[in-house]
Coordinates of C-alpha atoms in Angstrom, one line a residue:
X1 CA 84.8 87.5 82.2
X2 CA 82.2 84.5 82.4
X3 CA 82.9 81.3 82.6
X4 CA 80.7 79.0 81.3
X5 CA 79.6 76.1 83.7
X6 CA 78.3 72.7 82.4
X7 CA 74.9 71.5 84.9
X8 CA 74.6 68.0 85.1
X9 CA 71.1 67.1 84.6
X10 CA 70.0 64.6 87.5
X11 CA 69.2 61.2 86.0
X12 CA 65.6 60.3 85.4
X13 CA 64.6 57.4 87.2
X14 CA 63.3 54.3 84.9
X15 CA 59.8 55.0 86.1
X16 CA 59.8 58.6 84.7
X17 CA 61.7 57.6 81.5
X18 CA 59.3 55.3 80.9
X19 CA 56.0 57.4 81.4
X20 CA 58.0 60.2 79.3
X21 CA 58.9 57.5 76.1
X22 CA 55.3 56.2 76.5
X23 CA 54.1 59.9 75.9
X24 CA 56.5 60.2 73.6
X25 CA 54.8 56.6 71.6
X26 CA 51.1 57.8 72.3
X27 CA 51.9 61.6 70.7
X28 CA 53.9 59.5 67.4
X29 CA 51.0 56.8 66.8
X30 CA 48.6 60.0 66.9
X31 CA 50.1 61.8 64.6
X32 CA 50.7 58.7 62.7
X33 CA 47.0 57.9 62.4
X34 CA 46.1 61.5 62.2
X35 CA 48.2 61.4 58.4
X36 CA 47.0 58.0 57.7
X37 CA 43.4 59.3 58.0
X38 CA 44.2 63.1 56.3
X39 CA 46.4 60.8 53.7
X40 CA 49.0 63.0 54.2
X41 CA 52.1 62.3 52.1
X42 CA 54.0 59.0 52.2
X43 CA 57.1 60.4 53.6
X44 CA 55.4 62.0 56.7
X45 CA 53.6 58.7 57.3
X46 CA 56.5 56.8 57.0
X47 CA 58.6 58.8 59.2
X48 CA 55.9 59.0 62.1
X49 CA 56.1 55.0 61.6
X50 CA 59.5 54.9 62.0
X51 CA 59.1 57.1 65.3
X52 CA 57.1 55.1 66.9
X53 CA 58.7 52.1 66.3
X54 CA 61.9 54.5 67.7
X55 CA 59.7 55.0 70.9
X56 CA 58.5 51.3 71.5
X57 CA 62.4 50.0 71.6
X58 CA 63.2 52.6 74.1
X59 CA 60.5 51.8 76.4
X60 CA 61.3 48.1 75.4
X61 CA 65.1 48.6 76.9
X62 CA 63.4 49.6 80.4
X63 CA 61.0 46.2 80.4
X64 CA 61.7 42.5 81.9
X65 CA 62.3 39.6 79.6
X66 CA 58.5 38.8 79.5
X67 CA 56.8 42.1 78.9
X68 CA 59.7 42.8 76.0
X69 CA 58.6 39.4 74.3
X70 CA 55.1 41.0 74.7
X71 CA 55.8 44.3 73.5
X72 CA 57.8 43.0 70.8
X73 CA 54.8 41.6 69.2
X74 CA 53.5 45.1 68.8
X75 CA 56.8 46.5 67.2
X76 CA 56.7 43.6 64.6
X77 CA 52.7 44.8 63.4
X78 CA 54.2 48.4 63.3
X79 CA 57.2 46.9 61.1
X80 CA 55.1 45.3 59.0
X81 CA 52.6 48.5 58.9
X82 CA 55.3 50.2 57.6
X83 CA 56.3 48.4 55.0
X84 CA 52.8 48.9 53.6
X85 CA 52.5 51.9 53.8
X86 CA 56.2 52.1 52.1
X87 CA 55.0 49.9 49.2
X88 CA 52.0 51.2 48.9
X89 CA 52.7 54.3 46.4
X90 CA 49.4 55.3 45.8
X91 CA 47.7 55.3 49.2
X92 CA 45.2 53.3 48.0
X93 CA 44.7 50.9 51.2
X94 CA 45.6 54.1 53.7
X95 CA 41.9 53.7 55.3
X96 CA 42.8 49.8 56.7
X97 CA 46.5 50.7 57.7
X98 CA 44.4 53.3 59.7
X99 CA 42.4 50.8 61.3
X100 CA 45.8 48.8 62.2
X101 CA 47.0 51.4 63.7
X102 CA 44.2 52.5 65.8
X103 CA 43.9 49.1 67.0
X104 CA 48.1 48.8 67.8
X105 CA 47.3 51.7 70.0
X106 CA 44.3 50.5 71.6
X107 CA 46.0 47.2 72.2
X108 CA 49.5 48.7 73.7
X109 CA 47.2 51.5 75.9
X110 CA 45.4 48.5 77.5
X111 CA 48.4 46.7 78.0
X112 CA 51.5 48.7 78.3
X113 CA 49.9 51.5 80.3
X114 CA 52.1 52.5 83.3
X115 CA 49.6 51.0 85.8
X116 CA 49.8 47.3 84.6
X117 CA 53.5 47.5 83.9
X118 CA 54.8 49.2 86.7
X119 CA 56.1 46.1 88.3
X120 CA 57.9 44.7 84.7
X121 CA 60.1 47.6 84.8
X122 CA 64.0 46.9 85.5

C-alpha cells in the first residue's frame, strides 16, 4: 500500500513572484487588447479586464508605498476602462478603449518593468 506524501513547494522569493505576476499582467492586457481589437464578446473583454486588474494588485502587494501610489494610478484607468467597456452594450467605442489599453501597457512596461523596480520591491 502507498501512502500518499504532501511536497511542500519551496517559496518563491518576491523577486520571482513578481516577474511571474508581471507575465502574468502582460499575457491578460494582451489578450485584453487582442478582443478589444477582434471585438470579441463583451463578457470575454470584460473578464480579461478584470484579470488584469487581478494581476496589478498582486504585483501591487509586493511594491513600496511610492511605486504602489504609482501603480495605483494605472489600476484606476483599467477600472475606469472597464466600466466602459461594461456600459458600452454595443461595442460601439471598442476601437478607443483599444487605444487606452495599448497605451496602459505601454505606460506600465516603461515603468513597472522588472529593471526600474527591482529596488521598490519589499
Amino acid at each position: 500500500v502507498l501512502a500518499p506524501q504532501d511536497y511542500k513547494a519551496s517559496p518563491m522569493s518576491k523577486e520571482d513572484l513578481y516577474r511571474q505576476y508581471f507575465l502574468f499582467w502582460k499575457s491578460w492586457q494582451d489578450e485584453l487588447i487582442n478582443t478589444l481589437t477582434q471585438r470579441g464578446s463583451q463578457k470575454k473583454q470584460i473578464d480579461c479586464a478584470e484579470e488584469v486588474i487581478n494581476n496589478l494588485n498582486n504585483l501591487r502587494s509586493l511594491l513600496n508605498e511610492q511605486a504602489q501610489k504609482k501603480l495605483d494610478l494605472y489600476i484606476t484607468q483599467l477600472k475606469e476602462l472597464k466600466e466602459l467597456i461594461s456600459e458600452d452594450l454595443y461595442g460601439n467605442s471598442v476601437t478607443s478603449y483599444a487605444q487606452s489599453a495599448e497605451r496602459i501597457k505601454r505606460n506600465i512596461l516603461k515603468d513597472f518593468s522588472y529593471q526600474k523596480i527591482s529596488k521598490d520591491i519589499s
